[in-house]
mmCIF file of C-alpha atoms in Angstrom:
data_model
loop_
_atom_site.group_PDB
_atom_site.id
_atom_site.type_symbol
_atom_site.label_atom_id
_atom_site.label_comp_id
_atom_site.label_asym_id
_atom_site.label_seq_id
_atom_site.Cartn_x
_atom_site.Cartn_y
_atom_site.Cartn_z
ATOM 1 C CA UNK A 1 -1.858 3.894 -24.965
ATOM 2 C CA UNK A 2 -4.023 6.097 -22.775
ATOM 3 C CA UNK A 3 -4.448 9.567 -24.152
ATOM 4 C CA UNK A 4 -5.473 12.778 -22.479
ATOM 5 C CA UNK A 5 -9.050 12.878 -21.194
ATOM 6 C CA UNK A 6 -9.642 9.267 -22.257
ATOM 7 C CA UNK A 7 -9.949 7.743 -18.806
ATOM 8 C CA UNK A 8 -12.934 5.576 -17.911
ATOM 9 C CA UNK A 9 -11.314 3.829 -14.941
ATOM 10 C CA UNK A 10 -8.577 4.522 -12.415
ATOM 11 C CA UNK A 11 -6.804 1.752 -10.508
ATOM 12 C CA UNK A 12 -5.169 2.822 -7.265
ATOM 13 C CA UNK A 13 -2.511 1.190 -5.149
ATOM 14 C CA UNK A 14 -3.238 1.286 -1.399
ATOM 15 C CA UNK A 15 -0.052 1.744 0.648
ATOM 16 C CA UNK A 16 1.822 4.939 -0.138
ATOM 17 C CA UNK A 17 -0.831 5.951 -2.647
ATOM 18 C CA UNK A 18 -4.292 6.292 -1.087
ATOM 19 C CA UNK A 19 -3.281 5.587 2.519
ATOM 20 C CA UNK A 20 -0.023 5.466 4.445
ATOM 21 C CA UNK A 21 1.118 3.820 7.643
ATOM 22 C CA UNK A 22 2.458 7.030 9.130
ATOM 23 C CA UNK A 23 2.890 5.580 12.567
ATOM 24 C CA UNK A 24 3.048 7.483 15.807
ATOM 25 C CA UNK A 25 5.817 8.042 18.319
ATOM 26 C CA UNK A 26 3.668 6.297 20.912
ATOM 27 C CA UNK A 27 3.898 3.072 18.923
ATOM 28 C CA UNK A 28 7.549 2.853 19.906
ATOM 29 C CA UNK A 29 7.167 3.573 23.619
ATOM 30 C CA UNK A 30 9.095 0.901 25.465
ATOM 31 C CA UNK A 31 10.297 -0.726 22.244
ATOM 32 C CA UNK A 32 14.027 -1.347 21.965
ATOM 33 C CA UNK A 33 16.194 -2.042 18.944
ATOM 34 C CA UNK A 34 19.378 -3.892 19.876
ATOM 35 C CA UNK A 35 18.539 -2.985 23.490
ATOM 36 C CA UNK A 36 18.455 0.739 22.739
ATOM 37 C CA UNK A 37 15.567 3.181 22.652
ATOM 38 C CA UNK A 38 14.259 3.976 19.184
ATOM 39 C CA UNK A 39 15.224 7.395 17.839
ATOM 40 C CA UNK A 40 13.645 9.233 14.913
ATOM 41 C CA UNK A 41 15.974 7.746 12.293
ATOM 42 C CA UNK A 42 15.519 4.180 13.482
ATOM 43 C CA UNK A 43 11.763 4.707 13.665
ATOM 44 C CA UNK A 44 11.725 5.931 10.064
ATOM 45 C CA UNK A 45 13.788 2.952 8.913
ATOM 46 C CA UNK A 46 11.502 0.474 10.666
ATOM 47 C CA UNK A 47 8.429 2.081 9.089
ATOM 48 C CA UNK A 48 10.133 1.882 5.701
ATOM 49 C CA UNK A 49 10.903 -1.796 6.166
ATOM 50 C CA UNK A 50 7.266 -2.452 7.034
ATOM 51 C CA UNK A 51 5.811 -0.575 4.057
ATOM 52 C CA UNK A 52 8.273 -0.495 1.140
ATOM 53 C CA UNK A 53 6.543 -2.200 -1.808
ATOM 54 C CA UNK A 54 9.669 -3.892 -3.162
ATOM 55 C CA UNK A 55 13.170 -4.818 -2.047
ATOM 56 C CA UNK A 56 14.659 -7.015 0.667
ATOM 57 C CA UNK A 57 15.936 -5.248 3.773
ATOM 58 C CA UNK A 58 17.506 -7.972 5.935
ATOM 59 C CA UNK A 59 19.383 -11.244 5.455
ATOM 60 C CA UNK A 60 17.092 -14.211 4.956
ATOM 61 C CA UNK A 61 17.257 -17.966 5.165
ATOM 62 C CA UNK A 62 15.654 -19.906 2.292
ATOM 63 C CA UNK A 63 12.461 -20.345 4.341
ATOM 64 C CA UNK A 64 12.349 -16.672 5.290
ATOM 65 C CA UNK A 65 12.956 -15.690 1.675
ATOM 66 C CA UNK A 66 10.120 -17.927 0.520
ATOM 67 C CA UNK A 67 7.779 -16.246 3.003
ATOM 68 C CA UNK A 68 8.989 -12.791 1.923
ATOM 69 C CA UNK A 69 8.512 -13.415 -1.796
ATOM 70 C CA UNK A 70 5.018 -14.818 -1.222
ATOM 71 C CA UNK A 71 4.011 -12.592 1.707
ATOM 72 C CA UNK A 72 1.172 -10.878 -0.126
ATOM 73 C CA UNK A 73 -0.495 -14.129 -1.122
ATOM 74 C CA UNK A 74 -1.324 -15.505 2.321
ATOM 75 C CA UNK A 75 -1.767 -13.977 5.780
ATOM 76 C CA UNK A 76 0.408 -16.598 7.507
ATOM 77 C CA UNK A 77 3.307 -15.940 5.133
ATOM 78 C CA UNK A 78 2.862 -12.186 5.559
ATOM 79 C CA UNK A 79 3.102 -12.560 9.323
ATOM 80 C CA UNK A 80 6.121 -14.852 9.116
ATOM 81 C CA UNK A 81 7.905 -12.542 6.676
ATOM 82 C CA UNK A 82 7.446 -9.304 8.584
ATOM 83 C CA UNK A 83 8.156 -10.780 11.992
ATOM 84 C CA UNK A 84 11.436 -12.034 10.534
ATOM 85 C CA UNK A 85 12.223 -8.555 9.209
ATOM 86 C CA UNK A 86 11.450 -6.907 12.543
ATOM 87 C CA UNK A 87 13.387 -9.459 14.585
ATOM 88 C CA UNK A 88 16.328 -9.203 12.187
ATOM 89 C CA UNK A 89 16.153 -5.433 12.639
ATOM 90 C CA UNK A 90 16.927 -5.868 16.332
ATOM 91 C CA UNK A 91 13.499 -6.121 17.958
ATOM 92 C CA UNK A 92 12.665 -8.628 20.647
ATOM 93 C CA UNK A 93 9.855 -11.057 19.815
ATOM 94 C CA UNK A 94 7.241 -9.253 21.905
ATOM 95 C CA UNK A 95 8.098 -5.878 20.352
ATOM 96 C CA UNK A 96 8.035 -7.321 16.847
ATOM 97 C CA UNK A 97 4.564 -8.703 17.560
ATOM 98 C CA UNK A 98 3.348 -5.295 18.770
ATOM 99 C CA UNK A 99 4.546 -3.448 15.669
ATOM 100 C CA UNK A 100 3.262 -6.138 13.332
ATOM 101 C CA UNK A 101 -0.162 -5.950 14.974
ATOM 102 C CA UNK A 102 -0.285 -2.210 14.342
ATOM 103 C CA UNK A 103 0.816 -2.678 10.726
ATOM 104 C CA UNK A 104 -1.986 -5.080 9.832
ATOM 105 C CA UNK A 105 -4.708 -3.079 11.564
ATOM 106 C CA UNK A 106 -6.400 -1.186 8.696
ATOM 107 C CA UNK A 107 -7.696 1.425 11.129
ATOM 108 C CA UNK A 108 -4.104 2.489 11.866
ATOM 109 C CA UNK A 109 -3.585 3.630 8.270
ATOM 110 C CA UNK A 110 -4.015 7.318 7.417
ATOM 111 C CA UNK A 111 -5.655 8.506 4.176
ATOM 112 C CA UNK A 112 -3.809 11.124 2.168
ATOM 113 C CA UNK A 113 -5.439 14.571 2.378
ATOM 114 C CA UNK A 114 -6.926 14.357 -1.112
ATOM 115 C CA UNK A 115 -7.935 10.671 -1.077
ATOM 116 C CA UNK A 116 -11.578 11.175 -0.138
ATOM 117 C CA UNK A 117 -12.184 14.084 -2.506
ATOM 118 C CA UNK A 118 -10.475 12.330 -5.408
ATOM 119 C CA UNK A 119 -12.453 9.107 -5.018
ATOM 120 C CA UNK A 120 -15.674 11.062 -4.572
ATOM 121 C CA UNK A 121 -14.914 13.259 -7.564
ATOM 122 C CA UNK A 122 -14.180 10.308 -9.836
ATOM 123 C CA UNK A 123 -17.422 8.616 -8.838
ATOM 124 C CA UNK A 124 -19.362 11.825 -9.518
ATOM 125 C CA UNK A 125 -17.861 11.900 -13.015
ATOM 126 C CA UNK A 126 -18.775 8.286 -13.699
ATOM 127 C CA UNK A 127 -15.142 7.139 -13.727
ATOM 128 C CA UNK A 128 -14.859 3.627 -12.297
ATOM 129 C CA UNK A 129 -12.291 2.895 -9.583
ATOM 130 C CA UNK A 130 -10.538 -0.096 -8.090
ATOM 131 C CA UNK A 131 -8.020 -0.545 -5.311
ATOM 132 C CA UNK A 132 -5.356 -2.937 -6.597
ATOM 133 C CA UNK A 133 -3.014 -3.874 -3.779
ATOM 134 C CA UNK A 134 -0.278 -6.350 -2.950
ATOM 135 C CA UNK A 135 -1.429 -7.037 0.589
ATOM 136 C CA UNK A 136 -2.394 -9.903 2.880
ATOM 137 C CA UNK A 137 -5.073 -8.284 5.032
ATOM 138 C CA UNK A 138 -8.420 -6.709 4.270
ATOM 139 C CA UNK A 139 -8.067 -2.943 3.796
ATOM 140 C CA UNK A 140 -11.788 -2.275 3.317
ATOM 141 C CA UNK A 141 -12.257 -1.202 6.970
ATOM 142 C CA UNK A 142 -9.815 1.672 6.386
ATOM 143 C CA UNK A 143 -12.096 2.999 3.658
ATOM 144 C CA UNK A 144 -15.201 2.410 5.749
ATOM 145 C CA UNK A 145 -13.707 4.317 8.681
ATOM 146 C CA UNK A 146 -12.893 7.228 6.363
ATOM 147 C CA UNK A 147 -16.435 7.178 4.953
ATOM 148 C CA UNK A 148 -15.276 6.451 1.411
ATOM 149 C CA UNK A 149 -15.841 2.717 0.905
ATOM 150 C CA UNK A 150 -18.862 3.523 -1.267
ATOM 151 C CA UNK A 151 -16.675 5.529 -3.641
ATOM 152 C CA UNK A 152 -14.614 2.476 -4.636
ATOM 153 C CA UNK A 153 -16.159 0.080 -7.149
ATOM 154 C CA UNK A 154 -13.815 -2.885 -6.672
ATOM 155 C CA UNK A 155 -11.152 -4.110 -4.254
ATOM 156 C CA UNK A 156 -8.639 -6.387 -5.950
ATOM 157 C CA UNK A 157 -6.341 -7.599 -3.173
ATOM 158 C CA UNK A 158 -3.508 -9.995 -3.902
ATOM 159 C CA UNK A 159 -4.293 -12.436 -1.094
ATOM 160 C CA UNK A 160 -7.877 -12.717 -2.336
ATOM 161 C CA UNK A 161 -7.140 -13.117 -6.052
ATOM 162 C CA UNK A 162 -3.926 -15.153 -5.777
ATOM 163 C CA UNK A 163 -1.657 -12.922 -7.839
ATOM 164 C CA UNK A 164 0.643 -9.990 -7.100
ATOM 165 C CA UNK A 165 1.735 -6.929 -9.007
ATOM 166 C CA UNK A 166 3.465 -6.547 -11.429
ATOM 167 C CA UNK A 167 1.836 -9.692 -12.846
ATOM 168 C CA UNK A 168 -0.517 -8.560 -15.582
ATOM 169 C CA UNK A 169 -3.239 -10.865 -14.277
ATOM 170 C CA UNK A 170 -4.028 -8.678 -11.270
ATOM 171 C CA UNK A 171 -4.582 -5.609 -13.458
ATOM 172 C CA UNK A 172 -6.604 -7.635 -15.950
ATOM 173 C CA UNK A 173 -8.778 -8.931 -13.108
ATOM 174 C CA UNK A 174 -9.486 -5.394 -11.949
ATOM 175 C CA UNK A 175 -10.358 -4.140 -15.427
ATOM 176 C CA UNK A 176 -12.570 -7.134 -16.137
ATOM 177 C CA UNK A 177 -14.521 -6.453 -12.965
ATOM 178 C CA UNK A 178 -14.827 -2.783 -13.893
ATOM 179 C CA UNK A 179 -15.767 -3.534 -17.486
ATOM 180 C CA UNK A 180 -13.196 -1.107 -18.891
ATOM 181 C CA UNK A 181 -10.517 -1.836 -21.506
ATOM 182 C CA UNK A 182 -6.888 -1.260 -20.556
ATOM 183 C CA UNK A 183 -6.513 1.474 -23.141
ATOM 184 C CA UNK A 184 -8.988 3.623 -21.245
ATOM 185 C CA UNK A 185 -7.603 3.009 -17.764
ATOM 186 C CA UNK A 186 -4.946 4.560 -15.557
ATOM 187 C CA UNK A 187 -2.968 2.945 -12.737
ATOM 188 C CA UNK A 188 -1.806 5.235 -9.933
ATOM 189 C CA UNK A 189 0.809 3.949 -7.506
ATOM 190 C CA UNK A 190 4.069 4.602 -5.680
ATOM 191 C CA UNK A 191 6.114 1.777 -7.213
ATOM 192 C CA UNK A 192 7.312 1.923 -10.802
ATOM 193 C CA UNK A 193 8.292 -1.738 -10.520
ATOM 194 C CA UNK A 194 5.043 -3.109 -9.070
ATOM 195 C CA UNK A 195 2.320 -0.660 -10.080
ATOM 196 C CA UNK A 196 4.038 0.215 -13.343
ATOM 197 C CA UNK A 197 3.382 -3.355 -14.472
ATOM 198 C CA UNK A 198 -0.003 -2.092 -15.636
ATOM 199 C CA UNK A 199 1.732 -0.541 -18.641
ATOM 200 C CA UNK A 200 2.357 -4.022 -20.039
ATOM 201 C CA UNK A 201 -1.361 -4.437 -20.768
ATOM 202 C CA UNK A 202 -1.827 -0.928 -22.159
ATOM 203 C CA UNK A 203 -2.835 1.072 -19.087
ATOM 204 C CA UNK A 204 -1.477 4.503 -18.413
ATOM 205 C CA UNK A 205 0.646 4.808 -15.294
ATOM 206 C CA UNK A 206 1.097 7.730 -12.910
ATOM 207 C CA UNK A 207 3.747 7.551 -10.197
ATOM 208 C CA UNK A 208 3.192 9.218 -6.817
ATOM 209 C CA UNK A 209 5.700 9.784 -4.026
ATOM 210 C CA UNK A 210 4.892 7.850 -0.805
ATOM 211 C CA UNK A 211 5.659 10.832 1.401
ATOM 212 C CA UNK A 212 4.182 11.213 4.891
ATOM 213 C CA UNK A 213 0.543 12.209 4.497
ATOM 214 C CA UNK A 214 1.082 15.716 5.870
ATOM 215 C CA UNK A 215 3.741 16.346 3.214
ATOM 216 C CA UNK A 216 1.629 15.337 0.198
ATOM 217 C CA UNK A 217 -1.629 17.308 0.182
ATOM 218 C CA UNK A 218 -2.511 16.940 -3.506
ATOM 219 C CA UNK A 219 -0.386 14.171 -4.985
ATOM 220 C CA UNK A 220 -3.349 12.215 -6.332
ATOM 221 C CA UNK A 221 -4.918 15.255 -7.966
ATOM 222 C CA UNK A 222 -1.603 16.131 -9.592
ATOM 223 C CA UNK A 223 -1.127 12.595 -10.899
ATOM 224 C CA UNK A 224 -4.619 12.498 -12.422
ATOM 225 C CA UNK A 225 -4.246 15.950 -13.937
ATOM 226 C CA UNK A 226 -1.273 14.724 -15.973
ATOM 227 C CA UNK A 227 -3.765 12.458 -17.752
ATOM 228 C CA UNK A 228 -6.413 15.106 -18.214
ATOM 229 C CA UNK A 229 -8.597 14.110 -15.269
ATOM 230 C CA UNK A 230 -9.622 16.982 -13.012
ATOM 231 C CA UNK A 231 -11.223 16.297 -9.620
#
């Protein structure tokens, strides 16, 4: 079990942890749900359905369910799964395609206010870092655009390594690449179910709230501080 001030590596989830798909009102210009304009509540629900790490939000056929369960292992399944969700949420095909295109564009994702400083601070202290994400597109450009790609030691993305959280293998892969034992590592993420799987191999786990980025200025710092890491 990780103790206070015994952290040599921190594993971070991507969506809802380091970055968030906050979206923009302009994304929904001209987009209809069940032939009606999208209001604030519907917009929030659609964003949730596109970014929630676990759960099933619409009815699914066996084929759609297969794509959903395996969406983070292959880009074509990811596309199939989320287009089904958006269409089943009342969007026409062309509107579903527009929103899906925005979702998988890493440059549309917003870093949390403390993301850059936290990653930079950990690197300065010699603490190794990895992004461990259930995702089917390359998120590295988001880090490059924010000027922080060099502060991350490893990217362990489910579609590249063939395994998804909470399977222990994805956390083990990250730690092997970092050269740090589980007992001296911490996983930070917004899903107790998915990210919390790191506890099974002896990592510490810190849960963060996937709030809009403007509403969570220091969530990463607070999570690390609970384990004796100050950045």
